[in-house]
Amino acid sequence: MDLLNNFWQLFLLSAPWLMLGLLIAGLLNVYLPANFLNRHLGKEGLWTTIKAAFIGAPMPLCSCGVIPAAIGLRRAGASKSATTAFLVSTPETGVDSVSVSYVLLGPFMAIIRPIAAVCSAIAAGVLVGKDHEIHSQHKHQAATADDNSAGCCSSNSAAEVKKEPSCCSSNTSAEIKKEPSGFSTEDSASIKTDRCCKSEKPSLSIESRVAKFKRAIRFSCNKLLEDTMVWLVIGLFFAALVQTYVPESYLSQWGSGIFAMLVVILISIPMYICATASTPIAAGLLLSGVSPGAVLVFMLAGPATNIATLGVVGKELGKRAVFAYLTGVIGMALLFGFLTDYLVDEFGFVVAPMMGTEHEVLPHWLSLASGIILAILMLRLVFKMALKKFVDTGRSIA
């Protein structure tokens, strides 16, 4: 019962942010011009990755909400590096999480946390983009080698290939000019075929704002939710397992150092927690004796390396991108963890959680309503998929 109860509570906590992410993704898909993403986020490179990291950093989306938003960016034309940077920076920090960090952890952690999140996003984006470039180069070299091996056999056949002139080619127009002025049925037929050269602009009906908003909602509640809900449920289930069977004292017993950071990373990977919700847990870890550096590693790795996010990265960006993604996120988390412990020990920065402070991000009624609506939408999609599979099976039998 504890496992099911924890799963339901995590589902309720995630539901409002997931629905917000679905809405943002749908609005991006409908309202954002494709040339904007292609111009700013469509190319692989450092500057594109930096822009994507800074775009995602202030957004109030958690681990669940950023998944559909990132998929929407990717399918709208964003590059792999930009999508990765957005996928990392958005859940690791935000305006809401910075304010909560200031209250619960002090000003030093409120400053270094967003800096570390942006740097982690840039590093992961650059590594994924570099891996994509190397993979593309290997495929191009293999294709070139295949073309060269087939080249010795293609010279004769290439000479025999005849190009069929289109109705808009210069040869056709020249032949028409050579015809005498008297019109025949063949001439009229040739002139009719020449009409394909004229640019016929289709009449575009102006779509109203209400129709656009409805299209965004349909896209979010059908295609995007169908693509993400399986991994979302898997991630929430693993988070419930960790919350049920891994006590907080298990993390606090390791204290500080590289071993504590590695243990925190291993525990945080199956967790499904957003930047704001991880802050009170981080305050509890500090009270239990965990070092500030290990706490920062937990707040960086927890929101960005959960099972659902890794599953979406493998599906949308490729399995090779998962290794580059984890290398960038975990490497920068460890680097800033050591830097945080060094700065606290060397300069005496105060990292002090507020005793007995409880922080509720959203009212319970909103989480409950969002959870019920989201559950209905998911059950509706499951029913549609089961019905479609049943119909397809019946047709194959018939």
Coordinates of C-alpha atoms in Angstrom, one line a residue:
M1 CA 0.0 0.0 0.0
D2 CA 2.9 2.4 0.8
L3 CA 4.2 1.9 -2.8
L4 CA 0.8 2.7 -4.4
N5 CA 0.3 5.6 -2.1
N6 CA 3.7 7.1 -2.9
F7 CA 3.1 6.5 -6.6
W8 CA -0.2 8.4 -6.4
Q9 CA 1.3 11.3 -4.4
L10 CA 4.1 11.6 -6.9
F11 CA 1.6 11.5 -9.8
L12 CA -0.4 14.3 -8.2
L13 CA 2.7 16.4 -7.6
S14 CA 3.8 15.9 -11.2
A15 CA 0.4 16.3 -12.9
P16 CA 0.1 20.1 -12.9
W17 CA 3.7 20.6 -14.3
L18 CA 3.2 17.8 -16.8
M19 CA 0.0 19.5 -18.1
L20 CA 1.8 22.8 -18.3
G21 CA 4.6 21.2 -20.3
L22 CA 2.1 19.6 -22.7
L23 CA 0.4 23.0 -23.1
I24 CA 3.7 24.8 -23.8
A25 CA 4.7 22.1 -26.3
G26 CA 1.4 22.4 -28.1
L27 CA 1.6 26.1 -28.3
L28 CA 5.1 26.0 -29.6
N29 CA 4.1 23.5 -32.2
V30 CA 1.2 25.7 -33.5
Y31 CA 2.3 29.3 -32.8
L32 CA 6.1 29.3 -33.1
P33 CA 7.2 29.9 -36.6
A34 CA 9.4 27.0 -38.0
N35 CA 12.0 29.4 -39.3
F36 CA 12.5 30.8 -35.8
L37 CA 13.6 27.5 -34.4
N38 CA 15.6 26.7 -37.5
R39 CA 17.3 30.1 -37.3
H40 CA 18.1 30.1 -33.6
L41 CA 18.1 26.4 -32.5
G42 CA 18.3 24.4 -35.7
K43 CA 22.1 24.2 -36.1
E44 CA 24.6 22.1 -34.1
G45 CA 27.2 24.2 -32.3
L46 CA 28.2 26.0 -29.1
W47 CA 26.3 29.2 -29.5
T48 CA 23.0 27.3 -30.3
T49 CA 23.5 25.2 -27.2
I50 CA 24.1 28.2 -25.1
K51 CA 21.0 29.9 -26.3
A52 CA 18.9 26.8 -25.7
A53 CA 20.3 26.5 -22.1
F54 CA 19.4 30.1 -21.3
I55 CA 16.0 29.7 -22.8
G56 CA 15.2 26.7 -20.7
A57 CA 16.8 27.9 -17.4
P58 CA 14.0 30.3 -16.2
M59 CA 11.1 28.2 -17.3
P60 CA 9.0 26.8 -14.4
L61 CA 8.9 23.2 -15.7
C62 CA 9.9 20.1 -13.8
S63 CA 11.3 16.7 -15.0
C64 CA 7.9 15.6 -16.2
G65 CA 6.8 18.9 -17.9
V66 CA 10.1 19.4 -19.8
I67 CA 9.8 16.1 -21.6
P68 CA 6.9 17.0 -23.9
A69 CA 8.2 20.5 -24.3
A70 CA 11.6 19.2 -25.4
I71 CA 10.0 16.8 -27.8
G72 CA 7.9 19.6 -29.3
L73 CA 11.1 21.6 -29.8
R74 CA 12.9 18.7 -31.4
R75 CA 10.0 17.9 -33.8
A76 CA 9.6 21.6 -34.6
G77 CA 13.2 21.8 -36.0
A78 CA 15.6 22.2 -33.0
S79 CA 19.0 20.4 -33.2
K80 CA 20.0 17.6 -31.0
S81 CA 22.5 19.8 -29.0
A82 CA 19.8 22.5 -28.5
T83 CA 17.2 20.0 -27.4
T84 CA 19.6 18.4 -25.0
A85 CA 20.6 21.7 -23.4
F86 CA 16.9 22.7 -23.0
L87 CA 16.1 19.2 -21.6
V88 CA 18.9 19.7 -18.9
S89 CA 18.7 23.3 -17.9
T90 CA 14.9 23.5 -17.6
P91 CA 14.3 20.9 -14.8
E92 CA 17.6 21.6 -13.0
T93 CA 16.7 25.3 -12.3
G94 CA 14.0 27.9 -12.7
V95 CA 12.7 31.1 -11.2
D96 CA 10.7 29.2 -8.6
S97 CA 13.5 26.8 -7.6
V98 CA 15.9 29.7 -7.2
S99 CA 13.6 31.5 -4.8
V100 CA 13.0 28.3 -2.8
S101 CA 16.7 27.7 -2.7
Y102 CA 17.3 31.1 -1.3
V103 CA 14.8 30.5 1.5
L104 CA 15.8 26.9 2.4
L105 CA 19.5 26.8 1.5
G106 CA 20.8 30.3 1.7
P107 CA 22.0 32.9 -0.9
F108 CA 25.2 31.0 -1.9
M109 CA 23.3 27.9 -3.1
A110 CA 20.7 30.1 -4.8
I111 CA 23.5 31.6 -6.9
I112 CA 25.7 28.6 -7.6
R113 CA 22.7 26.3 -8.4
P114 CA 21.5 28.1 -11.6
I115 CA 25.1 28.6 -12.8
A116 CA 25.9 24.9 -12.4
A117 CA 22.6 24.0 -14.1
V118 CA 23.4 26.2 -17.2
C119 CA 27.0 24.9 -17.4
S120 CA 25.7 21.3 -17.1
A121 CA 23.2 21.9 -19.9
I122 CA 25.8 23.4 -22.2
A123 CA 28.3 20.5 -21.5
A124 CA 25.6 17.8 -22.2
G125 CA 24.4 19.6 -25.3
V126 CA 27.9 20.0 -26.8
L127 CA 28.7 16.3 -26.1
V128 CA 25.5 15.1 -27.7
G129 CA 26.0 17.4 -30.7
K130 CA 29.6 16.3 -31.1
D131 CA 28.5 12.6 -30.9
H132 CA 25.9 13.4 -33.6
E133 CA 28.6 15.0 -35.8
I134 CA 31.0 12.1 -35.5
H135 CA 28.2 9.6 -36.2
S136 CA 27.1 11.6 -39.3
Q137 CA 30.7 11.7 -40.5
H138 CA 31.0 7.9 -40.2
K139 CA 27.8 7.4 -42.1
H140 CA 28.9 9.8 -44.8
Q141 CA 32.3 8.1 -45.2
A142 CA 30.6 4.7 -45.5
A143 CA 28.2 6.0 -48.1
T144 CA 31.1 7.6 -50.0
A145 CA 33.0 4.3 -50.0
D146 CA 29.9 2.5 -51.3
D147 CA 29.5 5.0 -54.1
N148 CA 33.2 4.7 -55.1
S149 CA 33.0 0.9 -55.1
A150 CA 30.0 1.0 -57.4
G151 CA 31.4 3.7 -59.7
C152 CA 33.4 1.4 -61.9
C153 CA 30.2 -0.3 -63.0
S154 CA 28.0 2.7 -63.5
S155 CA 29.8 4.6 -66.3
N156 CA 28.1 2.7 -69.2
S157 CA 24.6 2.7 -67.6
A158 CA 24.9 6.4 -66.8
A159 CA 25.5 7.2 -70.5
E160 CA 22.3 5.3 -71.4
V161 CA 20.1 7.2 -69.0
K162 CA 18.0 9.7 -70.8
K163 CA 16.6 12.7 -69.0
E164 CA 12.9 13.1 -69.5
P165 CA 12.1 16.8 -70.2
S166 CA 9.4 18.2 -67.9
C167 CA 6.6 20.4 -69.0
C168 CA 8.5 23.4 -67.7
S169 CA 11.9 22.6 -69.4
S170 CA 13.5 24.9 -71.9
N171 CA 13.5 22.2 -74.6
T172 CA 9.7 22.0 -74.5
S173 CA 9.3 25.7 -74.8
A174 CA 11.7 25.7 -77.8
E175 CA 9.7 23.1 -79.5
I176 CA 6.5 25.0 -79.0
K177 CA 8.1 28.1 -80.5
K178 CA 9.0 26.1 -83.7
E179 CA 5.4 25.2 -84.4
P180 CA 3.6 27.2 -87.0
S181 CA 1.0 29.8 -86.1
G182 CA -2.0 27.7 -87.1
F183 CA -3.4 25.9 -84.1
S184 CA -4.3 22.3 -84.1
T185 CA -5.7 20.0 -81.4
E186 CA -2.2 18.8 -80.6
D187 CA -1.0 22.4 -80.2
S188 CA -3.8 23.2 -77.9
A189 CA -3.0 20.1 -75.9
S190 CA 0.6 21.2 -75.6
I191 CA -0.4 24.6 -74.5
K192 CA -2.6 23.1 -71.8
T193 CA 0.3 21.1 -70.5
D194 CA 2.3 24.3 -70.3
R195 CA -0.1 25.5 -67.6
C196 CA 1.8 23.5 -65.0
C197 CA 4.6 26.0 -65.3
K198 CA 2.4 28.7 -63.8
S199 CA 2.6 29.0 -60.1
E200 CA -0.8 28.4 -58.7
K201 CA -1.1 29.7 -55.2
P202 CA -3.7 27.9 -53.1
S203 CA -6.2 30.0 -51.3
L204 CA -5.2 29.9 -47.6
S205 CA -8.0 30.5 -45.1
I206 CA -7.0 32.5 -42.1
E207 CA -7.2 30.3 -39.0
S208 CA -8.7 32.0 -36.0
R209 CA -7.0 32.2 -32.6
V210 CA -9.6 29.8 -31.1
A211 CA -9.0 27.3 -33.8
K212 CA -5.2 27.5 -33.3
F213 CA -5.6 27.0 -29.6
K214 CA -7.9 24.0 -30.1
R215 CA -5.3 22.5 -32.5
A216 CA -2.6 23.0 -29.9
I217 CA -4.7 21.3 -27.2
R218 CA -5.5 18.3 -29.6
F219 CA -1.8 17.9 -30.4
S220 CA -0.8 18.0 -26.7
C221 CA -3.5 15.6 -25.5
N222 CA -3.1 13.1 -28.3
K223 CA 0.2 12.8 -30.0
L224 CA 2.5 14.2 -27.4
L225 CA 0.9 12.5 -24.4
E226 CA 0.8 9.2 -26.3
D227 CA 4.6 9.5 -27.0
T228 CA 5.5 10.3 -23.4
M229 CA 3.1 8.7 -21.0
V230 CA 4.7 5.3 -20.9
W231 CA 8.1 6.6 -19.8
L232 CA 6.4 9.0 -17.4
V233 CA 4.6 6.2 -15.6
I234 CA 7.8 4.1 -15.5
G235 CA 9.7 7.0 -14.1
L236 CA 7.1 7.7 -11.4
F237 CA 7.0 4.0 -10.5
F238 CA 10.8 3.9 -10.0
A239 CA 10.6 7.1 -8.0
A240 CA 8.0 5.6 -5.8
L241 CA 10.2 2.5 -5.3
V242 CA 13.1 4.7 -4.1
Q243 CA 10.9 6.8 -1.9
T244 CA 9.4 3.7 -0.3
Y245 CA 12.4 1.4 0.2
V246 CA 15.4 3.8 0.4
P247 CA 15.3 5.8 3.6
E248 CA 16.8 9.3 3.9
S249 CA 19.3 8.1 6.5
Y250 CA 20.8 5.9 3.8
L251 CA 22.0 9.0 2.0
S252 CA 23.1 10.9 5.1
Q253 CA 25.4 8.1 6.4
W254 CA 27.9 8.7 3.6
G255 CA 28.6 12.3 4.6
S256 CA 30.9 14.1 2.1
G257 CA 33.5 13.3 -0.6
I258 CA 33.4 11.6 -4.0
F259 CA 31.8 8.4 -2.6
A260 CA 28.9 10.4 -1.1
M261 CA 28.4 12.1 -4.5
L262 CA 28.4 8.9 -6.4
V263 CA 25.9 7.3 -4.0
V264 CA 23.7 10.4 -4.4
I265 CA 23.9 10.1 -8.2
L266 CA 23.0 6.4 -8.2
I267 CA 20.0 7.1 -5.9
S268 CA 18.9 10.1 -7.9
I269 CA 18.8 8.4 -11.4
P270 CA 15.6 6.4 -10.8
M271 CA 14.0 9.3 -8.9
Y272 CA 11.4 11.6 -10.5
I273 CA 11.7 14.9 -8.9
C274 CA 11.7 18.6 -10.1
A275 CA 14.1 21.3 -9.0
T276 CA 11.7 23.0 -6.6
A277 CA 10.5 19.7 -5.0
S278 CA 14.1 18.6 -4.6
T279 CA 15.0 21.7 -2.5
P280 CA 13.3 20.6 0.8
I281 CA 14.8 17.2 0.4
A282 CA 18.2 18.8 0.0
A283 CA 17.6 20.9 3.1
G284 CA 16.8 17.6 5.0
L285 CA 20.0 16.0 3.7
L286 CA 22.0 19.0 4.9
L287 CA 20.5 18.7 8.4
S288 CA 21.4 15.0 8.3
G289 CA 25.1 15.8 7.7
V290 CA 25.5 15.5 3.9
S291 CA 28.0 18.0 2.5
P292 CA 26.8 21.0 0.4
G293 CA 28.6 19.7 -2.6
A294 CA 26.8 16.3 -2.4
V295 CA 23.5 18.2 -1.9
L296 CA 24.2 20.2 -5.1
V297 CA 25.0 17.0 -7.0
F298 CA 21.6 15.6 -5.8
M299 CA 19.8 18.8 -7.0
L300 CA 21.5 18.6 -10.4
A301 CA 21.4 14.9 -11.1
G302 CA 18.0 14.2 -9.7
P303 CA 15.8 16.3 -12.1
A304 CA 18.0 15.6 -15.2
T305 CA 18.8 11.9 -15.0
N306 CA 15.6 10.1 -14.2
I307 CA 14.4 7.0 -16.0
A308 CA 11.7 8.8 -18.0
T309 CA 14.1 11.5 -19.3
L310 CA 16.7 8.9 -20.3
G311 CA 14.1 6.9 -22.1
V312 CA 13.0 9.9 -24.1
V313 CA 16.6 10.9 -24.9
G314 CA 17.2 7.4 -26.3
K315 CA 14.0 7.5 -28.3
E316 CA 14.2 11.0 -29.8
L317 CA 18.0 11.6 -30.0
G318 CA 19.4 8.1 -30.3
K319 CA 20.8 5.5 -28.0
R320 CA 24.3 6.9 -28.5
A321 CA 23.2 10.2 -27.2
V322 CA 22.2 8.7 -23.8
F323 CA 25.9 8.1 -22.9
A324 CA 26.9 11.6 -24.0
Y325 CA 24.0 13.0 -22.1
L326 CA 24.9 11.2 -18.8
T327 CA 28.6 12.1 -19.2
G328 CA 27.8 15.8 -19.5
V329 CA 25.3 16.0 -16.7
I330 CA 27.1 13.8 -14.2
G331 CA 30.5 15.2 -15.0
M332 CA 29.5 18.8 -14.5
A333 CA 27.5 17.8 -11.3
L334 CA 30.6 16.3 -9.8
L335 CA 32.8 19.2 -10.8
F336 CA 30.5 21.8 -9.2
G337 CA 30.0 19.5 -6.2
F338 CA 33.8 19.6 -5.5
L339 CA 33.8 23.4 -6.3
T340 CA 31.0 24.0 -3.8
D341 CA 32.7 22.1 -1.0
Y342 CA 36.0 23.9 -1.7
L343 CA 34.3 27.4 -1.7
V344 CA 32.4 26.6 1.5
D345 CA 35.6 25.3 3.3
E346 CA 37.9 28.0 1.9
F347 CA 35.7 31.2 2.2
G348 CA 33.2 30.2 4.8
F349 CA 30.0 30.6 2.8
V350 CA 27.0 29.7 4.8
V351 CA 24.7 27.0 3.6
A352 CA 22.0 26.8 6.2
P353 CA 18.6 25.2 5.8
M354 CA 15.7 26.8 7.7
M355 CA 14.5 24.5 10.5
G356 CA 11.0 23.1 10.2
T357 CA 10.1 25.0 7.0
E358 CA 7.5 23.4 4.8
H359 CA 7.0 24.6 1.3
E360 CA 4.0 23.7 -0.8
V361 CA 4.5 24.8 -4.4
L362 CA 0.9 24.4 -5.5
P363 CA -2.4 24.1 -3.6
H364 CA -3.7 20.5 -3.1
W365 CA -6.9 21.1 -5.0
L366 CA -5.0 22.1 -8.1
S367 CA -2.8 19.0 -8.0
L368 CA -5.8 16.8 -7.4
A369 CA -7.8 18.2 -10.3
S370 CA -4.8 18.1 -12.6
G371 CA -4.1 14.5 -11.6
I372 CA -7.7 13.4 -12.3
I373 CA -7.8 15.1 -15.7
L374 CA -4.4 13.7 -16.6
A375 CA -5.4 10.2 -15.6
I376 CA -8.6 10.4 -17.7
L377 CA -6.6 11.6 -20.7
M378 CA -4.1 8.7 -20.3
L379 CA -6.9 6.1 -19.9
R380 CA -8.6 7.5 -22.9
L381 CA -5.4 7.0 -25.0
V382 CA -4.9 3.5 -23.6
F383 CA -8.5 2.6 -24.6
K384 CA -8.1 4.1 -28.1
M385 CA -4.8 2.1 -28.6
A386 CA -6.4 -1.1 -27.3
L387 CA -9.5 -0.6 -29.5
K388 CA -7.3 0.0 -32.5
K389 CA -5.2 -3.1 -31.8
F390 CA -8.4 -5.1 -31.4
V391 CA -9.8 -3.9 -34.8
D392 CA -6.4 -4.5 -36.5
T393 CA -6.3 -8.0 -35.1
G394 CA -9.9 -8.7 -36.3
R395 CA -9.1 -7.5 -39.8
S396 CA -6.0 -9.7 -40.0
I397 CA -8.0 -12.7 -38.9
A398 CA -10.7 -12.0 -41.4

